């Protein structure tokens, strides 16, 4: 059987690349793959090449590595495209996304998916994703894009809107990652858990969360999750002491369902937790303000040591990650079926959400590609909450598609957290200040004089 060609755009994200390549090369049908690495940063590209080659040597497989500075060359004739870049990086763009809103007392936790930070990140990111789509249409029209970039829903929606023939899926590890966390909270082996989740990226909910019994039946775990939270047994301490994960449990008691993305994310997707003058809420629920910049600083420092260790090492040990990429590649390439959670255009899969929205649902994967599972109507309270986020996503995509700066203001006006904190004049001013601070990191059409209100 022929070996697949797998292209990484943004391959300088070396730790992520290492995890995905390690997963791929441990699958027998993919062990001879051609791994194509593309990045605009030659130093990071060289580091990733070293890691990939040492992975191949460690595993003793026949895969090969190629490196590229040119995107179209890297894509030419490829079968799969893994996208993992961050436009603007920690500096200057993430710093801007946090520092400018702070001048208006608008505080954030992660700011990569929704809110004014997520909107700006979408405006920076989508044009580059579109450039990949344009090249794919020319040199790899049948390739599948595995897109790991935030803001996931905005990106997936915008690709489907402008390039509907591109085969794409947005991938996140929040569904399986949270299921593992909840299994840990309840002292149940993850392998004994069965669940079904649906919604939008970072705001999907477990419609079912069950434990397989000895007789083969399944027990609903929601009553136990409620009891564990009420009795203080959950959430248990996690990997990050700054993030105690109380927000999601509290929302479960109000909505009846558990959300798949972390509490630090979810706190800024709603108007309930981060409020000026309500430090009691910040303390009660352990809201980790400015969490993403802190992680960036820690990861940058850690990478300096890790990259040097990788350069010196003869072998790089490989463990399976919880990412879906290798499963998708294997299923498409061999026909061996698998089920993953992916982000795709809705197209009626969730009947209570707009058809053109990007939804996150279980998908069957085989040599026919990715086939989303029909969900139907979600509980009305979940639909209502998702729509508040979809409003922001839709207006950001509209701004990009129509090149209309006014829709950037409209997106910020509709954002639940922003609208709960700022008045209209402040919202327009913070958008103006963010656009000015980002400058050429944003598309040309966003620039120009500050937008005046319609008379």
Short mmCIF file of C-alpha atoms in Angstrom, two decimals:
data_model
loop_
_atom_site.label_atom_id
_atom_site.label_comp_id
_atom_site.label_asym_id
_atom_site.label_seq_id
_atom_site.Cartn_x
_atom_site.Cartn_y
_atom_site.Cartn_z
CA UNK A 1 0.00 0.00 0.00
CA UNK A 2 1.24 3.51 -0.81
CA UNK A 3 2.43 5.68 2.07
CA UNK A 4 0.60 8.90 2.91
CA UNK A 5 2.07 12.38 2.66
CA UNK A 6 1.26 14.45 5.72
CA UNK A 7 2.04 18.16 5.72
CA UNK A 8 2.35 20.25 8.88
CA UNK A 9 1.76 23.97 8.37
CA UNK A 10 3.12 25.72 11.43
CA UNK A 11 5.48 22.84 12.16
CA UNK A 12 7.48 25.12 14.47
CA UNK A 13 4.88 24.25 17.11
CA UNK A 14 7.34 21.53 17.92
CA UNK A 15 5.78 19.87 20.97
CA UNK A 16 2.42 19.58 19.24
CA UNK A 17 4.10 18.32 16.06
CA UNK A 18 6.04 15.76 18.11
CA UNK A 19 2.85 14.38 19.66
CA UNK A 20 1.01 14.05 16.35
CA UNK A 21 3.97 12.59 14.44
CA UNK A 22 4.63 10.17 17.30
CA UNK A 23 1.00 9.03 17.19
CA UNK A 24 1.09 8.61 13.41
CA UNK A 25 4.32 6.64 13.27
CA UNK A 26 3.12 4.13 15.87
CA UNK A 27 0.35 3.00 13.51
CA UNK A 28 1.66 0.21 11.24
CA UNK A 29 -0.14 1.42 8.12
CA UNK A 30 1.38 4.89 8.52
CA UNK A 31 4.91 3.98 9.60
CA UNK A 32 6.32 4.73 6.13
CA UNK A 33 4.66 8.15 5.84
CA UNK A 34 6.35 11.18 4.37
CA UNK A 35 6.27 13.90 7.02
CA UNK A 36 6.44 17.36 5.46
CA UNK A 37 7.26 20.20 7.84
CA UNK A 38 6.64 23.83 6.86
CA UNK A 39 7.26 26.93 8.98
CA UNK A 40 8.29 30.52 8.31
CA UNK A 41 10.73 30.48 11.25
CA UNK A 42 13.88 28.63 10.12
CA UNK A 43 15.12 28.02 13.66
CA UNK A 44 11.86 26.47 14.81
CA UNK A 45 11.67 24.47 11.57
CA UNK A 46 15.14 23.04 12.14
CA UNK A 47 14.21 22.10 15.73
CA UNK A 48 11.11 20.29 14.50
CA UNK A 49 13.08 18.45 11.81
CA UNK A 50 15.53 17.19 14.44
CA UNK A 51 12.68 15.97 16.63
CA UNK A 52 10.85 14.23 13.79
CA UNK A 53 13.99 12.42 12.61
CA UNK A 54 14.80 11.27 16.14
CA UNK A 55 11.25 9.98 16.53
CA UNK A 56 11.72 7.93 13.37
CA UNK A 57 15.03 6.56 14.64
CA UNK A 58 13.58 5.77 18.08
CA UNK A 59 10.62 3.88 16.60
CA UNK A 60 12.73 2.18 13.91
CA UNK A 61 10.27 2.98 11.12
CA UNK A 62 10.81 3.86 7.47
CA UNK A 63 9.14 7.29 7.46
CA UNK A 64 10.92 10.23 5.87
CA UNK A 65 11.03 13.94 6.72
CA UNK A 66 11.02 16.88 4.33
CA UNK A 67 11.19 20.57 5.27
CA UNK A 68 9.83 23.60 3.44
CA UNK A 69 9.80 27.35 3.79
CA UNK A 70 7.25 27.66 0.97
CA UNK A 71 3.66 26.73 1.81
CA UNK A 72 2.50 25.70 -1.66
CA UNK A 73 5.50 23.45 -2.20
CA UNK A 74 4.82 21.75 1.12
CA UNK A 75 1.22 21.14 0.10
CA UNK A 76 1.87 19.92 -3.44
CA UNK A 77 0.38 16.43 -3.78
CA UNK A 78 -0.11 15.93 -0.06
CA UNK A 79 -2.87 13.74 1.39
CA UNK A 80 -3.35 15.38 4.79
CA UNK A 81 -2.72 18.90 6.05
CA UNK A 82 -2.24 19.45 9.78
CA UNK A 83 -2.55 23.14 10.66
CA UNK A 84 -1.10 24.26 13.99
CA UNK A 85 0.13 27.86 13.73
CA UNK A 86 -0.52 30.93 15.87
CA UNK A 87 -0.56 34.20 13.96
CA UNK A 88 1.12 36.98 15.92
CA UNK A 89 2.39 34.64 18.64
CA UNK A 90 2.53 35.48 22.31
CA UNK A 91 4.31 38.72 21.45
CA UNK A 92 2.96 40.95 20.20
CA UNK A 93 -0.55 39.64 19.61
CA UNK A 94 -1.54 37.76 22.77
CA UNK A 95 -0.09 40.54 24.92
CA UNK A 96 -2.16 43.08 22.96
CA UNK A 97 -5.33 40.99 23.28
CA UNK A 98 -5.00 41.14 27.07
CA UNK A 99 -3.40 44.52 27.76
CA UNK A 100 -5.69 46.71 25.64
CA UNK A 101 -8.98 45.46 27.15
CA UNK A 102 -7.52 45.88 30.66
CA UNK A 103 -7.49 49.64 30.09
CA UNK A 104 -11.28 49.36 30.10
CA UNK A 105 -11.30 47.00 33.12
CA UNK A 106 -12.27 44.17 30.78
CA UNK A 107 -10.48 41.16 32.23
CA UNK A 108 -10.02 37.82 30.44
CA UNK A 109 -8.74 34.33 31.19
CA UNK A 110 -7.75 32.72 27.84
CA UNK A 111 -9.03 35.10 25.12
CA UNK A 112 -8.41 32.77 22.19
CA UNK A 113 -11.94 31.65 21.29
CA UNK A 114 -14.55 34.28 22.13
CA UNK A 115 -14.63 37.81 23.54
CA UNK A 116 -12.64 40.67 22.07
CA UNK A 117 -9.47 38.56 22.25
CA UNK A 118 -11.07 35.70 20.32
CA UNK A 119 -12.49 38.09 17.72
CA UNK A 120 -9.07 39.62 17.10
CA UNK A 121 -7.44 36.21 16.93
CA UNK A 122 -10.02 35.14 14.34
CA UNK A 123 -9.35 38.22 12.24
CA UNK A 124 -5.62 37.48 12.32
CA UNK A 125 -5.97 33.76 11.66
CA UNK A 126 -8.67 33.19 9.04
CA UNK A 127 -6.88 34.95 6.13
CA UNK A 128 -3.93 32.60 6.57
CA UNK A 129 -6.21 29.56 6.70
CA UNK A 130 -7.83 30.81 3.51
CA UNK A 131 -4.40 31.03 1.87
CA UNK A 132 -3.85 27.35 2.71
CA UNK A 133 -7.24 26.52 1.17
CA UNK A 134 -6.32 28.43 -1.98
CA UNK A 135 -3.08 26.49 -2.32
CA UNK A 136 -4.83 23.20 -1.58
CA UNK A 137 -7.32 23.83 -4.38
CA UNK A 138 -4.40 24.26 -6.77
CA UNK A 139 -2.02 21.48 -5.70
CA UNK A 140 -3.87 19.13 -3.29
CA UNK A 141 -7.62 19.39 -3.92
CA UNK A 142 -8.41 15.99 -2.40
CA UNK A 143 -6.39 16.46 0.78
CA UNK A 144 -8.09 16.65 4.17
CA UNK A 145 -7.30 19.59 6.44
CA UNK A 146 -6.96 18.72 10.13
CA UNK A 147 -7.25 22.13 11.73
CA UNK A 148 -5.99 22.59 15.29
CA UNK A 149 -6.08 26.38 15.47
CA UNK A 150 -8.18 28.63 17.71
CA UNK A 151 -10.68 30.23 17.47
CA UNK A 152 -11.82 26.83 16.21
CA UNK A 153 -15.50 27.59 15.51
CA UNK A 154 -14.79 30.89 13.72
CA UNK A 155 -12.05 29.24 11.65
CA UNK A 156 -14.14 26.21 10.67
CA UNK A 157 -17.13 28.40 9.82
CA UNK A 158 -15.05 30.79 7.72
CA UNK A 159 -13.36 28.00 5.74
CA UNK A 160 -16.70 26.34 4.96
CA UNK A 161 -18.17 29.70 3.97
CA UNK A 162 -15.46 30.72 1.49
CA UNK A 163 -14.06 27.34 0.40
CA UNK A 164 -16.97 24.86 0.66
CA UNK A 165 -15.20 22.17 -1.37
CA UNK A 166 -12.24 21.93 1.01
CA UNK A 167 -12.39 18.77 3.09
CA UNK A 168 -11.75 19.95 6.62
CA UNK A 169 -12.32 19.15 10.27
CA UNK A 170 -11.54 21.27 13.31
CA UNK A 171 -9.97 19.22 16.08
CA UNK A 172 -9.80 19.84 19.82
CA UNK A 173 -9.08 17.54 22.76
CA UNK A 174 -11.62 19.01 25.16
CA UNK A 175 -14.27 16.28 24.73
CA UNK A 176 -12.03 13.31 25.49
CA UNK A 177 -9.89 15.34 27.91
CA UNK A 178 -12.83 16.39 30.06
CA UNK A 179 -14.25 12.86 30.03
CA UNK A 180 -10.92 11.70 31.47
CA UNK A 181 -11.08 14.43 34.14
CA UNK A 182 -14.61 13.45 35.17
CA UNK A 183 -13.67 9.77 35.32
CA UNK A 184 -10.82 10.77 37.63
CA UNK A 185 -13.15 12.87 39.78
CA UNK A 186 -15.43 9.84 40.22
CA UNK A 187 -12.61 7.28 40.65
CA UNK A 188 -13.82 5.32 37.61
CA UNK A 189 -11.43 3.97 34.93
CA UNK A 190 -11.81 6.05 31.78
CA UNK A 191 -12.08 2.87 29.71
CA UNK A 192 -15.37 2.08 31.47
CA UNK A 193 -16.97 5.43 30.55
CA UNK A 194 -19.41 5.91 27.67
CA UNK A 195 -20.52 9.38 26.61
CA UNK A 196 -22.15 11.37 23.86
CA UNK A 197 -21.39 15.06 23.44
CA UNK A 198 -22.68 17.70 21.04
CA UNK A 199 -22.72 21.45 20.59
CA UNK A 200 -20.15 23.97 19.40
CA UNK A 201 -16.43 23.94 20.05
CA UNK A 202 -15.65 24.78 23.68
CA UNK A 203 -19.37 24.76 24.42
CA UNK A 204 -20.44 21.20 23.72
CA UNK A 205 -22.18 19.30 26.50
CA UNK A 206 -22.31 15.65 27.49
CA UNK A 207 -25.85 14.60 26.62
CA UNK A 208 -25.00 11.20 28.09
CA UNK A 209 -22.27 10.33 30.57
CA UNK A 210 -22.43 6.71 31.69
CA UNK A 211 -20.50 3.90 33.43
CA UNK A 212 -20.46 0.39 31.99
CA UNK A 213 -21.60 -2.14 34.60
CA UNK A 214 -20.41 -5.72 35.05
CA UNK A 215 -23.58 -7.07 33.43
CA UNK A 216 -23.06 -4.93 30.31
CA UNK A 217 -25.67 -2.33 31.20
CA UNK A 218 -24.89 1.36 31.61
CA UNK A 219 -25.45 3.59 34.64
CA UNK A 220 -26.15 7.34 34.31
CA UNK A 221 -23.32 9.19 36.11
CA UNK A 222 -24.96 12.59 36.34
CA UNK A 223 -26.50 11.92 39.80
CA UNK A 224 -23.05 10.96 41.09
CA UNK A 225 -21.45 14.08 39.57
CA UNK A 226 -24.05 16.24 41.35
CA UNK A 227 -23.47 14.42 44.66
CA UNK A 228 -19.69 14.65 44.37
CA UNK A 229 -19.85 18.41 43.78
CA UNK A 230 -22.38 18.99 46.58
CA UNK A 231 -20.26 17.00 49.04
CA UNK A 232 -16.98 18.68 48.00
CA UNK A 233 -15.46 15.50 46.55
CA UNK A 234 -15.32 17.06 43.09
CA UNK A 235 -13.63 18.65 41.34
CA UNK A 236 -10.36 17.08 42.41
CA UNK A 237 -7.13 19.07 42.03
CA UNK A 238 -5.91 18.97 38.43
CA UNK A 239 -2.66 19.60 36.61
CA UNK A 240 -2.87 23.37 37.12
CA UNK A 241 -3.42 24.65 40.68
CA UNK A 242 -4.50 28.03 39.29
CA UNK A 243 -7.56 26.42 37.67
CA UNK A 244 -9.76 24.58 40.21
CA UNK A 245 -12.52 23.77 37.67
CA UNK A 246 -15.46 24.93 39.80
CA UNK A 247 -17.21 26.96 37.09
CA UNK A 248 -18.26 23.93 35.07
CA UNK A 249 -19.62 22.06 38.04
CA UNK A 250 -21.63 25.12 39.07
CA UNK A 251 -23.03 25.46 35.55
CA UNK A 252 -23.98 21.78 35.61
CA UNK A 253 -26.17 22.45 38.64
CA UNK A 254 -27.92 25.24 36.69
CA UNK A 255 -28.20 23.62 33.26
CA UNK A 256 -28.32 19.91 34.06
CA UNK A 257 -25.40 19.06 31.73
CA UNK A 258 -21.62 19.24 31.94
CA UNK A 259 -19.69 21.32 29.39
CA UNK A 260 -16.63 19.91 27.67
CA UNK A 261 -14.23 22.87 27.80
CA UNK A 262 -12.36 23.97 30.90
CA UNK A 263 -13.69 26.30 33.58
CA UNK A 264 -11.10 28.94 32.77
CA UNK A 265 -12.39 29.05 29.20
CA UNK A 266 -16.06 28.81 30.12
CA UNK A 267 -15.88 31.66 32.64
CA UNK A 268 -15.37 34.15 29.80
CA UNK A 269 -17.99 32.68 27.44
CA UNK A 270 -20.79 33.74 29.79
CA UNK A 271 -21.71 36.93 31.71
CA UNK A 272 -21.90 35.28 35.12
CA UNK A 273 -18.42 34.96 36.60
CA UNK A 274 -16.06 37.82 35.72
CA UNK A 275 -17.65 41.04 36.93
CA UNK A 276 -16.10 44.32 38.00
CA UNK A 277 -16.54 44.81 41.72
CA UNK A 278 -17.36 41.15 42.31
CA UNK A 279 -14.07 39.82 43.55
CA UNK A 280 -16.12 37.42 45.66
CA UNK A 281 -17.02 35.52 42.46
CA UNK A 282 -13.40 35.43 41.32
CA UNK A 283 -12.40 33.95 44.67
CA UNK A 284 -15.38 31.58 45.10
CA UNK A 285 -14.98 29.94 41.70
CA UNK A 286 -11.19 30.30 41.37
CA UNK A 287 -11.33 32.30 38.13
CA UNK A 288 -7.73 32.39 36.81
CA UNK A 289 -7.51 35.87 35.28
CA UNK A 290 -4.70 36.35 32.70
CA UNK A 291 -4.23 32.59 32.62
CA UNK A 292 -3.20 32.29 28.97
CA UNK A 293 -0.31 34.81 29.15
CA UNK A 294 0.97 33.00 32.23
CA UNK A 295 0.91 29.69 30.35
CA UNK A 296 2.65 31.25 27.36
CA UNK A 297 5.49 32.56 29.53
CA UNK A 298 5.84 29.18 31.25
CA UNK A 299 5.79 27.27 27.96
CA UNK A 300 8.37 29.56 26.34
CA UNK A 301 10.71 29.07 29.30
CA UNK A 302 10.12 25.32 29.31
CA UNK A 303 10.72 25.04 25.55
CA UNK A 304 14.16 26.64 25.83
CA UNK A 305 15.27 23.76 28.02
CA UNK A 306 13.29 21.07 26.19
CA UNK A 307 14.60 22.03 22.75
CA UNK A 308 18.17 21.80 23.98
CA UNK A 309 17.46 18.41 25.56
CA UNK A 310 16.02 17.15 22.25
CA UNK A 311 19.09 18.34 20.35
CA UNK A 312 21.37 16.38 22.67
CA UNK A 313 19.23 13.25 22.97
CA UNK A 314 19.91 10.15 20.88
CA UNK A 315 16.34 8.94 21.39
CA UNK A 316 13.01 10.64 22.04
CA UNK A 317 10.56 8.53 23.96
CA UNK A 318 7.10 8.37 22.42
CA UNK A 319 3.78 7.98 24.23
CA UNK A 320 0.34 8.00 22.62
CA UNK A 321 -1.40 11.37 22.98
CA UNK A 322 -5.16 11.93 23.21
CA UNK A 323 -5.31 13.81 19.89
CA UNK A 324 -7.53 12.50 17.08
CA UNK A 325 -5.25 13.24 14.11
CA UNK A 326 -3.57 9.85 13.76
CA UNK A 327 -6.89 8.05 14.14
CA UNK A 328 -8.37 10.11 11.30
CA UNK A 329 -5.39 9.59 9.02
CA UNK A 330 -5.36 5.86 9.72
CA UNK A 331 -9.11 5.44 9.12
CA UNK A 332 -9.14 7.43 5.90
CA UNK A 333 -6.00 5.71 4.59
CA UNK A 334 -6.89 2.12 5.52
CA UNK A 335 -10.69 2.13 5.78
CA UNK A 336 -10.51 0.89 9.39
CA UNK A 337 -13.40 2.76 11.05
CA UNK A 338 -13.06 5.02 14.08
CA UNK A 339 -15.19 7.59 15.89
CA UNK A 340 -13.85 11.03 16.74
CA UNK A 341 -15.31 14.36 17.80
CA UNK A 342 -14.89 16.94 15.08
CA UNK A 343 -15.94 20.45 14.14
CA UNK A 344 -17.72 20.77 10.79
CA UNK A 345 -20.43 22.84 9.13
CA UNK A 346 -23.74 21.95 10.79
CA UNK A 347 -25.83 21.16 7.70
CA UNK A 348 -28.79 20.09 9.86
CA UNK A 349 -26.90 17.72 12.15
CA UNK A 350 -28.03 19.76 15.19
CA UNK A 351 -31.48 20.96 14.22
CA UNK A 352 -31.76 23.65 16.89
CA UNK A 353 -28.62 25.50 15.68
CA UNK A 354 -28.09 27.41 12.39
CA UNK A 355 -27.20 25.28 9.37
CA UNK A 356 -24.08 27.30 8.57
CA UNK A 357 -22.69 27.28 12.11
CA UNK A 358 -19.68 25.14 12.98
CA UNK A 359 -20.74 22.35 15.34
CA UNK A 360 -18.79 19.76 17.32
CA UNK A 361 -20.32 16.28 17.08
CA UNK A 362 -19.27 12.62 16.94
CA UNK A 363 -18.09 11.60 13.48
CA UNK A 364 -17.57 8.20 11.89
CA UNK A 365 -14.29 8.12 9.97
CA UNK A 366 -13.37 5.57 7.30
CA UNK A 367 -12.19 5.63 3.68
CA UNK A 368 -15.28 7.69 2.83
CA UNK A 369 -13.91 10.49 5.00
CA UNK A 370 -15.57 12.17 7.96
CA UNK A 371 -19.28 11.57 8.42
CA UNK A 372 -20.98 13.52 11.23
CA UNK A 373 -23.62 11.88 13.42
CA UNK A 374 -27.16 13.25 13.38
CA UNK A 375 -27.98 14.72 16.79
CA UNK A 376 -31.32 16.47 16.34
CA UNK A 377 -32.55 19.07 18.80
CA UNK A 378 -30.53 19.98 21.88
CA UNK A 379 -32.11 20.81 25.25
CA UNK A 380 -33.43 24.38 24.91
CA UNK A 381 -31.26 25.88 27.67
CA UNK A 382 -28.12 24.54 25.97
CA UNK A 383 -29.24 25.81 22.57
CA UNK A 384 -29.91 29.26 24.03
CA UNK A 385 -26.48 29.50 25.63
CA UNK A 386 -24.72 28.32 22.46
CA UNK A 387 -26.56 30.91 20.39
CA UNK A 388 -25.00 33.70 22.46
CA UNK A 389 -21.58 32.45 21.31
CA UNK A 390 -22.71 31.70 17.76
CA UNK A 391 -23.80 35.34 17.40
CA UNK A 392 -20.21 36.45 17.95
CA UNK A 393 -18.82 33.78 15.63
CA UNK A 394 -21.25 34.62 12.84
CA UNK A 395 -20.59 38.36 12.95
CA UNK A 396 -16.82 37.80 12.96
CA UNK A 397 -17.14 35.55 9.90
CA UNK A 398 -19.39 38.18 8.27
CA UNK A 399 -16.76 40.83 8.91
CA UNK A 400 -14.15 38.63 7.21
CA UNK A 401 -16.32 37.57 4.27
CA UNK A 402 -17.68 41.06 3.53
CA UNK A 403 -14.59 42.97 4.69
CA UNK A 404 -16.77 45.21 6.84
CA UNK A 405 -15.16 46.76 9.88
CA UNK A 406 -18.57 47.59 11.38
CA UNK A 407 -19.27 43.89 11.91
CA UNK A 408 -16.23 43.70 14.20
CA UNK A 409 -17.98 46.15 16.53
CA UNK A 410 -21.21 44.21 16.18
CA UNK A 411 -19.45 40.96 17.14
CA UNK A 412 -18.00 42.61 20.25
CA UNK A 413 -21.40 44.09 21.14
CA UNK A 414 -22.94 40.61 21.11
CA UNK A 415 -20.20 38.98 23.19
CA UNK A 416 -21.73 37.92 26.53
CA UNK A 417 -18.78 38.86 28.76
CA UNK A 418 -17.90 42.09 26.95
CA UNK A 419 -21.52 43.29 26.94
CA UNK A 420 -21.85 42.52 30.66
CA UNK A 421 -18.84 44.71 31.50
CA UNK A 422 -18.74 47.60 29.02
CA UNK A 423 -21.17 50.16 27.62
CA UNK A 424 -21.53 50.73 23.88
CA UNK A 425 -19.02 53.57 23.67
CA UNK A 426 -16.44 51.52 25.55
CA UNK A 427 -17.02 48.50 23.30
CA UNK A 428 -16.43 50.53 20.16
CA UNK A 429 -13.37 52.19 21.68
CA UNK A 430 -11.77 48.94 22.80
CA UNK A 431 -12.27 47.49 19.30
CA UNK A 432 -10.67 50.59 17.77
CA UNK A 433 -7.74 50.39 20.18
CA UNK A 434 -7.22 46.68 19.47
CA UNK A 435 -7.30 47.22 15.69
CA UNK A 436 -4.79 50.06 15.99
CA UNK A 437 -2.49 48.06 18.30
CA UNK A 438 -2.48 44.97 16.08
CA UNK A 439 -1.87 47.02 12.93
CA UNK A 440 -0.55 44.93 10.06
CA UNK A 441 -1.24 41.64 11.87
CA UNK A 442 -4.85 42.23 10.82
CA UNK A 443 -6.18 42.35 7.23
CA UNK A 444 -5.76 45.64 5.37
CA UNK A 445 -9.51 46.29 5.24
CA UNK A 446 -9.65 46.58 9.04
CA UNK A 447 -7.33 49.59 9.01
CA UNK A 448 -8.20 53.24 8.55
CA UNK A 449 -9.89 55.91 10.66
CA UNK A 450 -11.92 54.99 13.69
CA UNK A 451 -15.46 54.02 12.77
CA UNK A 452 -18.11 56.63 13.48
CA UNK A 453 -21.61 55.74 14.59
CA UNK A 454 -24.33 55.82 11.96
CA UNK A 455 -26.13 59.16 12.30
#
